[in-house]
PDB file of C-alpha atoms (C1' of nucleotides) in Angstrom:
ATOM      1  CA  MET A   1     158.459 125.168 156.477  1.00  0.00           C
ATOM      2  CA  THR A   2     156.163 124.966 153.465  1.00  0.00           C
ATOM      3  CA  GLU A   3     158.346 122.147 152.104  1.00  0.00           C
ATOM      4  CA  SER A   4     158.003 120.016 155.225  1.00  0.00           C
ATOM      5  CA  PHE A   5     154.266 120.770 155.219  1.00  0.00           C
ATOM      6  CA  LYS A   6     154.099 119.530 151.658  1.00  0.00           C
ATOM      7  CA  LYS A   7     155.825 116.269 152.453  1.00  0.00           C
ATOM      8  CA  GLU A   8     153.573 115.720 155.444  1.00  0.00           C
ATOM      9  CA  ILE A   9     150.396 116.434 153.477  1.00  0.00           C
ATOM     10  CA  VAL A  10     151.433 114.203 150.574  1.00  0.00           C
ATOM     11  CA  GLN A  11     152.161 111.383 152.993  1.00  0.00           C
ATOM     12  CA  ARG A  12     148.805 111.809 154.690  1.00  0.00           C
ATOM     13  CA  ILE A  13     147.016 111.672 151.342  1.00  0.00           C
ATOM     14  CA  ILE A  14     148.959 108.591 150.263  1.00  0.00           C
ATOM     15  CA  ARG A  15     148.273 106.792 153.539  1.00  0.00           C
ATOM     16  CA  ASN A  16     144.589 107.571 153.717  1.00  0.00           C
ATOM     17  CA  LEU A  17     143.681 107.620 150.035  1.00  0.00           C
ATOM     18  CA  LEU A  18     146.113 104.987 148.807  1.00  0.00           C
ATOM     19  CA  ASP A  19     143.513 103.182 146.706  1.00  0.00           C
ATOM     20  CA  ILE A  20     142.789 106.387 144.781  1.00  0.00           C
ATOM     21  CA  GLN A  21     146.478 106.993 144.078  1.00  0.00           C
ATOM     22  CA  ILE A  22     146.763 103.432 142.809  1.00  0.00           C
ATOM     23  CA  LEU A  23     143.764 103.887 140.540  1.00  0.00           C
ATOM     24  CA  ARG A  24     145.325 107.074 139.166  1.00  0.00           C
ATOM     25  CA  LEU A  25     148.618 105.323 138.463  1.00  0.00           C
ATOM     26  CA  ILE A  26     146.946 102.412 136.712  1.00  0.00           C
ATOM     27  CA  ARG A  27     144.709 104.687 134.687  1.00  0.00           C
ATOM     28  CA  ALA A  28     147.828 106.416 133.354  1.00  0.00           C
ATOM     29  CA  GLN A  29     149.377 103.059 132.563  1.00  0.00           C
ATOM     30  CA  PRO A  30     148.442  99.433 133.319  1.00  0.00           C
ATOM     31  CA  MET A  31     150.742  98.117 136.022  1.00  0.00           C
ATOM     32  CA  TRP A  32     151.487  95.234 138.370  1.00  0.00           C
ATOM     33  CA  GLY A  33     151.923  95.325 142.134  1.00  0.00           C
ATOM     34  CA  TYR A  34     155.672  95.412 142.386  1.00  0.00           C
ATOM     35  CA  ARG A  35     155.877  98.240 139.865  1.00  0.00           C
ATOM     36  CA  ILE A  36     153.185 100.196 141.708  1.00  0.00           C
ATOM     37  CA  LYS A  37     155.160  99.859 144.921  1.00  0.00           C
ATOM     38  CA  LYS A  38     158.275 101.270 143.257  1.00  0.00           C
ATOM     39  CA  GLU A  39     156.361 104.091 141.566  1.00  0.00           C
ATOM     40  CA  VAL A  40     154.635 105.190 144.753  1.00  0.00           C
ATOM     41  CA  GLU A  41     157.852 105.031 146.749  1.00  0.00           C
ATOM     42  CA  THR A  42     159.878 107.072 144.256  1.00  0.00           C
ATOM     43  CA  ASN A  43     157.150 109.529 143.214  1.00  0.00           C
ATOM     44  CA  PHE A  44     155.857 110.333 146.671  1.00  0.00           C
ATOM     45  CA  ASP A  45     158.797 109.428 148.895  1.00  0.00           C
ATOM     46  CA  VAL A  46     156.619 107.182 151.057  1.00  0.00           C
ATOM     47  CA  ARG A  47     157.294 103.640 152.202  1.00  0.00           C
ATOM     48  CA  LEU A  48     154.687 101.255 150.775  1.00  0.00           C
ATOM     49  CA  ARG A  49     154.732  97.753 152.210  1.00  0.00           C
ATOM     50  CA  HIS A  50     153.803  94.932 149.901  1.00  0.00           C
ATOM     51  CA  GLY A  51     151.973  93.278 152.789  1.00  0.00           C
ATOM     52  CA  ALA A  52     149.489  96.128 152.554  1.00  0.00           C
ATOM     53  CA  LEU A  53     149.541  96.584 148.788  1.00  0.00           C
ATOM     54  CA  TYR A  54     148.702  93.122 147.474  1.00  0.00           C
ATOM     55  CA  PRO A  55     145.598  92.598 149.635  1.00  0.00           C
ATOM     56  CA  LEU A  56     144.435  96.079 148.606  1.00  0.00           C
ATOM     57  CA  LEU A  57     144.884  95.330 144.908  1.00  0.00           C
ATOM     58  CA  ASN A  58     142.941  92.095 145.301  1.00  0.00           C
ATOM     59  CA  SER A  59     140.075  93.845 147.058  1.00  0.00           C
ATOM     60  CA  LEU A  60     139.995  96.617 144.437  1.00  0.00           C
ATOM     61  CA  GLU A  61     139.592  93.904 141.828  1.00  0.00           C
ATOM     62  CA  THR A  62     136.896  92.113 143.819  1.00  0.00           C
ATOM     63  CA  GLU A  63     134.984  95.390 144.142  1.00  0.00           C
ATOM     64  CA  GLY A  64     135.246  96.007 140.396  1.00  0.00           C
ATOM     65  CA  PHE A  65     137.561  99.021 140.331  1.00  0.00           C
ATOM     66  CA  LEU A  66     140.365  97.073 138.700  1.00  0.00           C
ATOM     67  CA  ALA A  67     140.689  94.096 136.355  1.00  0.00           C
ATOM     68  CA  SER A  68     143.777  91.926 135.963  1.00  0.00           C
ATOM     69  CA  GLN A  69     145.428  89.655 133.445  1.00  0.00           C
ATOM     70  CA  LYS A  70     148.313  87.353 134.251  1.00  0.00           C
ATOM     71  CA  GLN A  71     151.349  88.049 132.131  1.00  0.00           C
ATOM     72  CA  GLN A  72     154.222  85.606 131.770  1.00  0.00           C
ATOM     73  CA  GLN A  73     157.674  87.123 131.842  1.00  0.00           C
ATOM     74  CA  GLY A  74     159.844  84.057 131.347  1.00  0.00           C
ATOM     75  CA  GLY A  75     159.044  81.825 134.311  1.00  0.00           C
ATOM     76  CA  ARG A  76     157.944  84.822 136.346  1.00  0.00           C
ATOM     77  CA  THR A  77     154.288  85.792 136.565  1.00  0.00           C
ATOM     78  CA  ARG A  78     153.030  89.355 136.649  1.00  0.00           C
ATOM     79  CA  LYS A  79     149.485  90.294 137.491  1.00  0.00           C
ATOM     80  CA  VAL A  80     148.879  93.347 135.312  1.00  0.00           C
ATOM     81  CA  TYR A  81     146.003  95.553 136.405  1.00  0.00           C
ATOM     82  CA  THR A  82     143.883  97.806 134.228  1.00  0.00           C
ATOM     83  CA  ILE A  83     141.295 100.274 135.465  1.00  0.00           C
ATOM     84  CA  THR A  84     137.586  99.590 134.912  1.00  0.00           C
ATOM     85  CA  ASN A  85     134.872 102.133 134.094  1.00  0.00           C
ATOM     86  CA  LYS A  86     133.821 102.010 137.724  1.00  0.00           C
ATOM     87  CA  GLY A  87     137.384 102.806 138.728  1.00  0.00           C
ATOM     88  CA  LYS A  88     137.509 105.713 136.293  1.00  0.00           C
ATOM     89  CA  GLN A  89     134.269 107.104 137.668  1.00  0.00           C
ATOM     90  CA  TYR A  90     135.658 106.914 141.171  1.00  0.00           C
ATOM     91  CA  ILE A  91     138.763 108.968 140.433  1.00  0.00           C
ATOM     92  CA  GLU A  92     136.798 111.423 138.313  1.00  0.00           C
ATOM     93  CA  THR A  93     134.512 111.996 141.281  1.00  0.00           C
ATOM     94  CA  TYR A  94     137.599 112.389 143.454  1.00  0.00           C
ATOM     95  CA  ALA A  95     138.967 115.068 141.108  1.00  0.00           C
ATOM     96  CA  ASN A  96     135.649 116.917 141.278  1.00  0.00           C
ATOM     97  CA  VAL A  97     135.663 116.890 145.068  1.00  0.00           C
ATOM     98  CA  LEU A  98     139.197 118.292 145.052  1.00  0.00           C
ATOM     99  CA  LYS A  99     138.140 121.072 142.693  1.00  0.00           C
ATOM    100  CA  GLU A 100     135.428 122.063 145.139  1.00  0.00           C
ATOM    101  CA  GLN A 101     137.961 121.998 147.957  1.00  0.00           C
ATOM    102  CA  ILE A 102     140.181 124.439 146.097  1.00  0.00           C
ATOM    103  CA  GLN A 103     137.458 126.760 144.831  1.00  0.00           C
ATOM    104  CA  ASN A 104     135.250 127.064 147.898  1.00  0.00           C
ATOM    105  CA  LYS A 105     136.525 129.385 150.575  1.00  0.00           C
ATOM    106  CA  THR A 106     133.997 127.679 152.870  1.00  0.00           C
TER     107      THR A 106
ATOM    108  CA  MET B   1     126.613 105.830 141.364  1.00  0.00           C
ATOM    109  CA  THR B   2     128.744 108.953 141.047  1.00  0.00           C
ATOM    110  CA  GLU B   3     126.636 110.552 143.789  1.00  0.00           C
ATOM    111  CA  SER B   4     127.299 107.787 146.293  1.00  0.00           C
ATOM    112  CA  PHE B   5     130.966 107.909 145.304  1.00  0.00           C
ATOM    113  CA  LYS B   6     130.983 111.602 146.057  1.00  0.00           C
ATOM    114  CA  LYS B   7     129.504 111.159 149.505  1.00  0.00           C
ATOM    115  CA  GLU B   8     131.972 108.395 150.289  1.00  0.00           C
ATOM    116  CA  ILE B   9     134.975 110.424 149.125  1.00  0.00           C
ATOM    117  CA  VAL B  10     133.873 113.537 151.015  1.00  0.00           C
ATOM    118  CA  GLN B  11     133.464 111.475 154.177  1.00  0.00           C
ATOM    119  CA  ARG B  12     136.912 109.957 153.745  1.00  0.00           C
ATOM    120  CA  ILE B  13     138.472 113.392 153.304  1.00  0.00           C
ATOM    121  CA  ILE B  14     136.655 114.814 156.315  1.00  0.00           C
ATOM    122  CA  ARG B  15     137.610 111.864 158.455  1.00  0.00           C
ATOM    123  CA  ASN B  16     141.277 111.767 157.521  1.00  0.00           C
ATOM    124  CA  LEU B  17     141.927 115.448 156.903  1.00  0.00           C
ATOM    125  CA  LEU B  18     139.561 116.898 159.475  1.00  0.00           C
ATOM    126  CA  ASP B  19     142.126 119.326 160.838  1.00  0.00           C
ATOM    127  CA  ILE B  20     142.556 120.855 157.386  1.00  0.00           C
ATOM    128  CA  GLN B  21     138.804 121.280 156.941  1.00  0.00           C
ATOM    129  CA  ILE B  22     138.638 122.992 160.305  1.00  0.00           C
ATOM    130  CA  LEU B  23     141.473 125.340 159.385  1.00  0.00           C
ATOM    131  CA  ARG B  24     139.658 126.204 156.166  1.00  0.00           C
ATOM    132  CA  LEU B  25     136.440 126.977 158.034  1.00  0.00           C
ATOM    133  CA  ILE B  26     138.192 129.160 160.589  1.00  0.00           C
ATOM    134  CA  ARG B  27     140.174 130.998 157.937  1.00  0.00           C
ATOM    135  CA  ALA B  28     136.889 131.980 156.296  1.00  0.00           C
ATOM    136  CA  GLN B  29     135.479 133.084 159.629  1.00  0.00           C
ATOM    137  CA  PRO B  30     136.657 132.820 163.259  1.00  0.00           C
ATOM    138  CA  MET B  31     134.572 130.198 165.006  1.00  0.00           C
ATOM    139  CA  TRP B  32     134.127 128.188 168.195  1.00  0.00           C
ATOM    140  CA  GLY B  33     133.892 124.411 168.568  1.00  0.00           C
ATOM    141  CA  TYR B  34     130.157 123.979 168.708  1.00  0.00           C
ATOM    142  CA  ARG B  35     129.667 126.136 165.631  1.00  0.00           C
ATOM    143  CA  ILE B  36     132.349 124.195 163.741  1.00  0.00           C
ATOM    144  CA  LYS B  37     130.564 120.970 164.567  1.00  0.00           C
ATOM    145  CA  LYS B  38     127.303 122.302 163.145  1.00  0.00           C
ATOM    146  CA  GLU B  39     128.974 123.736 160.036  1.00  0.00           C
ATOM    147  CA  VAL B  40     130.805 120.524 159.211  1.00  0.00           C
ATOM    148  CA  GLU B  41     127.709 118.411 159.785  1.00  0.00           C
ATOM    149  CA  THR B  42     125.460 120.550 157.571  1.00  0.00           C
ATOM    150  CA  ASN B  43     128.003 121.411 154.878  1.00  0.00           C
ATOM    151  CA  PHE B  44     129.423 117.950 154.401  1.00  0.00           C
ATOM    152  CA  ASP B  45     126.617 115.724 155.711  1.00  0.00           C
ATOM    153  CA  VAL B  46     129.016 113.957 158.079  1.00  0.00           C
ATOM    154  CA  ARG B  47     128.604 113.254 161.766  1.00  0.00           C
ATOM    155  CA  LEU B  48     131.259 115.038 163.798  1.00  0.00           C
ATOM    156  CA  ARG B  49     131.517 114.028 167.438  1.00  0.00           C
ATOM    157  CA  HIS B  50     132.475 116.694 169.923  1.00  0.00           C
ATOM    158  CA  GLY B  51     134.543 114.092 171.764  1.00  0.00           C
ATOM    159  CA  ALA B  52     136.861 114.119 168.764  1.00  0.00           C
ATOM    160  CA  LEU B  53     136.565 117.807 167.909  1.00  0.00           C
ATOM    161  CA  TYR B  54     137.524 119.547 171.150  1.00  0.00           C
ATOM    162  CA  PRO B  55     140.764 117.629 171.744  1.00  0.00           C
ATOM    163  CA  LEU B  56     141.683 118.277 168.097  1.00  0.00           C
ATOM    164  CA  LEU B  57     141.081 122.021 168.457  1.00  0.00           C
ATOM    165  CA  ASN B  58     143.200 122.109 171.585  1.00  0.00           C
ATOM    166  CA  SER B  59     146.060 120.309 169.888  1.00  0.00           C
ATOM    167  CA  LEU B  60     145.841 122.575 166.829  1.00  0.00           C
ATOM    168  CA  GLU B  61     146.247 125.512 169.178  1.00  0.00           C
ATOM    169  CA  THR B  62     149.145 123.886 171.022  1.00  0.00           C
ATOM    170  CA  GLU B  63     150.899 123.258 167.702  1.00  0.00           C
ATOM    171  CA  GLY B  64     150.387 126.872 166.661  1.00  0.00           C
ATOM    172  CA  PHE B  65     147.898 126.464 163.809  1.00  0.00           C
ATOM    173  CA  LEU B  66     145.124 128.183 165.717  1.00  0.00           C
ATOM    174  CA  ALA B  67     144.820 130.845 168.395  1.00  0.00           C
ATOM    175  CA  SER B  68     141.851 131.339 170.705  1.00  0.00           C
ATOM    176  CA  GLN B  69     140.178 134.015 172.751  1.00  0.00           C
ATOM    177  CA  LYS B  70     137.511 133.341 175.319  1.00  0.00           C
ATOM    178  CA  GLN B  71     134.297 135.205 174.593  1.00  0.00           C
ATOM    179  CA  GLN B  72     131.602 135.721 177.178  1.00  0.00           C
ATOM    180  CA  GLN B  73     128.056 135.276 175.925  1.00  0.00           C
ATOM    181  CA  GLY B  74     126.109 136.045 179.076  1.00  0.00           C
ATOM    182  CA  GLY B  75     127.203 133.389 181.556  1.00  0.00           C
ATOM    183  CA  ARG B  76     128.201 131.082 178.726  1.00  0.00           C
ATOM    184  CA  THR B  77     131.785 130.927 177.511  1.00  0.00           C
ATOM    185  CA  ARG B  78     132.811 130.500 173.917  1.00  0.00           C
ATOM    186  CA  LYS B  79     136.342 129.733 172.847  1.00  0.00           C
ATOM    187  CA  VAL B  80     136.652 131.543 169.555  1.00  0.00           C
ATOM    188  CA  TYR B  81     139.450 130.363 167.296  1.00  0.00           C
ATOM    189  CA  THR B  82     141.317 132.334 164.666  1.00  0.00           C
ATOM    190  CA  ILE B  83     143.832 130.957 162.215  1.00  0.00           C
ATOM    191  CA  THR B  84     147.531 131.766 162.583  1.00  0.00           C
ATOM    192  CA  ASN B  85     150.042 132.387 159.788  1.00  0.00           C
ATOM    193  CA  LYS B  86     151.310 128.862 160.284  1.00  0.00           C
ATOM    194  CA  GLY B  87     147.774 127.566 159.837  1.00  0.00           C
ATOM    195  CA  LYS B  88     147.332 129.625 156.669  1.00  0.00           C
ATOM    196  CA  GLN B  89     150.566 128.253 155.244  1.00  0.00           C
ATOM    197  CA  TYR B  90     149.412 124.725 155.974  1.00  0.00           C
ATOM    198  CA  ILE B  91     146.160 125.020 154.050  1.00  0.00           C
ATOM    199  CA  GLU B  92     147.836 126.899 151.216  1.00  0.00           C
ATOM    200  CA  THR B  93     150.265 124.022 150.880  1.00  0.00           C
ATOM    201  CA  TYR B  94     147.300 121.644 150.969  1.00  0.00           C
ATOM    202  CA  ALA B  95     145.640 123.529 148.111  1.00  0.00           C
ATOM    203  CA  ASN B  96     148.843 123.291 146.081  1.00  0.00           C
ATOM    204  CA  VAL B  97     149.062 119.540 146.622  1.00  0.00           C
ATOM    205  CA  LEU B  98     145.463 119.177 145.463  1.00  0.00           C
ATOM    206  CA  LYS B  99     146.197 121.182 142.328  1.00  0.00           C
ATOM    207  CA  GLU B 100     148.990 118.777 141.473  1.00  0.00           C
ATOM    208  CA  GLN B 101     146.645 115.865 142.087  1.00  0.00           C
ATOM    209  CA  ILE B 102     144.147 117.289 139.621  1.00  0.00           C
ATOM    210  CA  GLN B 103     146.704 118.279 137.009  1.00  0.00           C
ATOM    211  CA  ASN B 104     147.753 114.637 136.776  1.00  0.00           C
ATOM    212  CA  LYS B 105     151.421 115.191 137.432  1.00  0.00           C
ATOM    213  CA  THR B 106     151.827 111.506 138.270  1.00  0.00           C
TER     214      THR B 106
ATOM    215  C1'  DT C   1     110.060 123.690 185.567  1.00  0.00           C
ATOM    216  C1'  DG C   2     111.521 120.647 182.489  1.00  0.00           C
ATOM    217  C1'  DA C   3     113.253 119.595 177.934  1.00  0.00           C
ATOM    218  C1'  DG C   4     116.237 120.675 174.258  1.00  0.00           C
ATOM    219  C1'  DA C   5     119.845 123.405 172.548  1.00  0.00           C
ATOM    220  C1'  DT C   6     124.295 125.644 173.417  1.00  0.00           C
ATOM    221  C1'  DA C   7     129.014 125.031 175.035  1.00  0.00           C
ATOM    222  C1'  DT C   8     133.300 122.574 176.449  1.00  0.00           C
ATOM    223  C1'  DG C   9     135.846 119.018 178.283  1.00  0.00           C
ATOM    224  C1'  DT C  10     137.782 113.865 179.489  1.00  0.00           C
ATOM    225  C1'  DC C  11     138.139 108.872 179.121  1.00  0.00           C
ATOM    226  C1'  DT C  12     137.866 103.985 177.819  1.00  0.00           C
ATOM    227  C1'  DG C  13     136.965  99.543 175.413  1.00  0.00           C
ATOM    228  C1'  DG C  14     136.684  97.568 171.098  1.00  0.00           C
ATOM    229  C1'  DA C  15     137.627  97.845 166.243  1.00  0.00           C
ATOM    230  C1'  DA C  16     140.561  98.999 162.563  1.00  0.00           C
ATOM    231  C1'  DA C  17     145.006  99.750 160.707  1.00  0.00           C
ATOM    232  C1'  DA C  18     149.893  99.447 160.457  1.00  0.00           C
ATOM    233  C1'  DG C  19     154.240  97.034 160.752  1.00  0.00           C
ATOM    234  C1'  DG C  20     156.822  93.290 160.216  1.00  0.00           C
ATOM    235  C1'  DA C  21     157.466  88.475 159.758  1.00  0.00           C
ATOM    236  C1'  DC C  22     156.605  84.121 157.295  1.00  0.00           C
ATOM    237  C1'  DA C  23     156.389  81.911 152.732  1.00  0.00           C
ATOM    238  C1'  DT C  24     157.772  80.792 147.905  1.00  0.00           C
ATOM    239  C1'  DA C  25     159.752  81.116 143.204  1.00  0.00           C
ATOM    240  C1'  DT C  26     162.424  83.207 139.401  1.00  0.00           C
ATOM    241  C1'  DT C  27     165.997  86.170 137.363  1.00  0.00           C
ATOM    242  C1'  DG C  28     170.196  88.809 137.060  1.00  0.00           C
ATOM    243  C1'  DT C  29     174.815  89.661 138.551  1.00  0.00           C
ATOM    244  C1'  DA C  30     179.173  89.717 140.999  1.00  0.00           C
TER     245       DA C  30
ATOM    246  C1'  DT D   1     177.064  79.996 143.891  1.00  0.00           C
ATOM    247  C1'  DA D   2     175.391  83.147 146.644  1.00  0.00           C
ATOM    248  C1'  DC D   3     173.137  87.594 147.039  1.00  0.00           C
ATOM    249  C1'  DA D   4     170.075  91.175 145.501  1.00  0.00           C
ATOM    250  C1'  DA D   5     166.153  92.192 142.917  1.00  0.00           C
ATOM    251  C1'  DT D   6     161.685  90.864 140.936  1.00  0.00           C
ATOM    252  C1'  DA D   7     157.106  89.112 141.973  1.00  0.00           C
ATOM    253  C1'  DT D   8     153.016  87.759 144.811  1.00  0.00           C
ATOM    254  C1'  DG D   9     150.825  86.182 148.675  1.00  0.00           C
ATOM    255  C1'  DT D  10     149.313  85.420 153.968  1.00  0.00           C
ATOM    256  C1'  DC D  11     149.298  86.170 158.928  1.00  0.00           C
ATOM    257  C1'  DC D  12     149.832  87.905 163.549  1.00  0.00           C
ATOM    258  C1'  DT D  13     150.933  91.335 166.963  1.00  0.00           C
ATOM    259  C1'  DT D  14     151.111  95.897 168.257  1.00  0.00           C
ATOM    260  C1'  DT D  15     149.543 100.393 167.883  1.00  0.00           C
ATOM    261  C1'  DT D  16     146.418 103.729 166.757  1.00  0.00           C
ATOM    262  C1'  DC D  17     141.835 105.429 166.236  1.00  0.00           C
ATOM    263  C1'  DC D  18     136.967 106.199 167.209  1.00  0.00           C
ATOM    264  C1'  DA D  19     132.298 105.818 169.011  1.00  0.00           C
ATOM    265  C1'  DG D  20     130.037 106.499 172.813  1.00  0.00           C
ATOM    266  C1'  DA D  21     129.834 107.374 177.586  1.00  0.00           C
ATOM    267  C1'  DC D  22     130.784 110.331 181.558  1.00  0.00           C
ATOM    268  C1'  DA D  23     130.792 115.130 183.245  1.00  0.00           C
ATOM    269  C1'  DT D  24     129.270 119.972 183.938  1.00  0.00           C
ATOM    270  C1'  DA D  25     126.988 124.457 183.179  1.00  0.00           C
ATOM    271  C1'  DT D  26     124.023 127.979 180.871  1.00  0.00           C
ATOM    272  C1'  DC D  27     120.217 129.573 178.061  1.00  0.00           C
ATOM    273  C1'  DT D  28     115.678 129.517 175.723  1.00  0.00           C
ATOM    274  C1'  DC D  29     111.126 128.333 175.074  1.00  0.00           C
ATOM    275  C1'  DA D  30     106.867 126.001 175.944  1.00  0.00           C
TER     276       DA D  30
END
DNA sequence: TGAGATATGTCTGGAAAAGGACATATTGTA
DNA sequence: TACAATATGTCCTTTTCCAGACATATCTCA
């Protein structure tokens, strides 16, 4: 039962806090959309539709959480994202909130 | 900036994982709906509408995460909820997922 | 006695989100 | 050469969610 709970909870976190998971991935290593999709799908066993991902990445860049550089791979273009200081602050704050969630028996 | 981030993140967690926050509250101390509403609103500085809370409590009981006993307070009735073993397992699994999130297992 | 707090419940219209389709181009492989 | 994978983007319809309203009853305090 605990295993199915775990899968359910992970999926809920991915769905509702997808931007944060993306920031965490990119902080660990700069990445482009297609790669992020594959990482999320294999790491968390959740379907991630590119029709949701690419607009999200663009808005995260517009809001200053991510920055991108175009990278040519032959004739194919990759938009490689790196995390900004603002983005780092956001996930650090997230980690702090989680710590409180675990510690407090509230 | 980090402060406004914190408020935003807390509100997102409450909104999307409200059931878990309720289970955590009730595990700490058996409680009824109105009290839960007040606790959540003061502890997390988030508005919690009773029109969302009461149906959620009823469904958590139906699914076996909570149990309730009616308590008479004069002519006024309180529905006091306690957490079940299933409910405890759910929030323990949640805590484990959060630990992995913090420990940067990605 | 009237207002505000306590206490629990349902329901609905509009907004937000999700799912899937439409669109295009390159690269690798069978 | 055709199909699957890589790579990024938009758009529309359906579904889900939520805020606020509707509903009822008791208790406390001024």
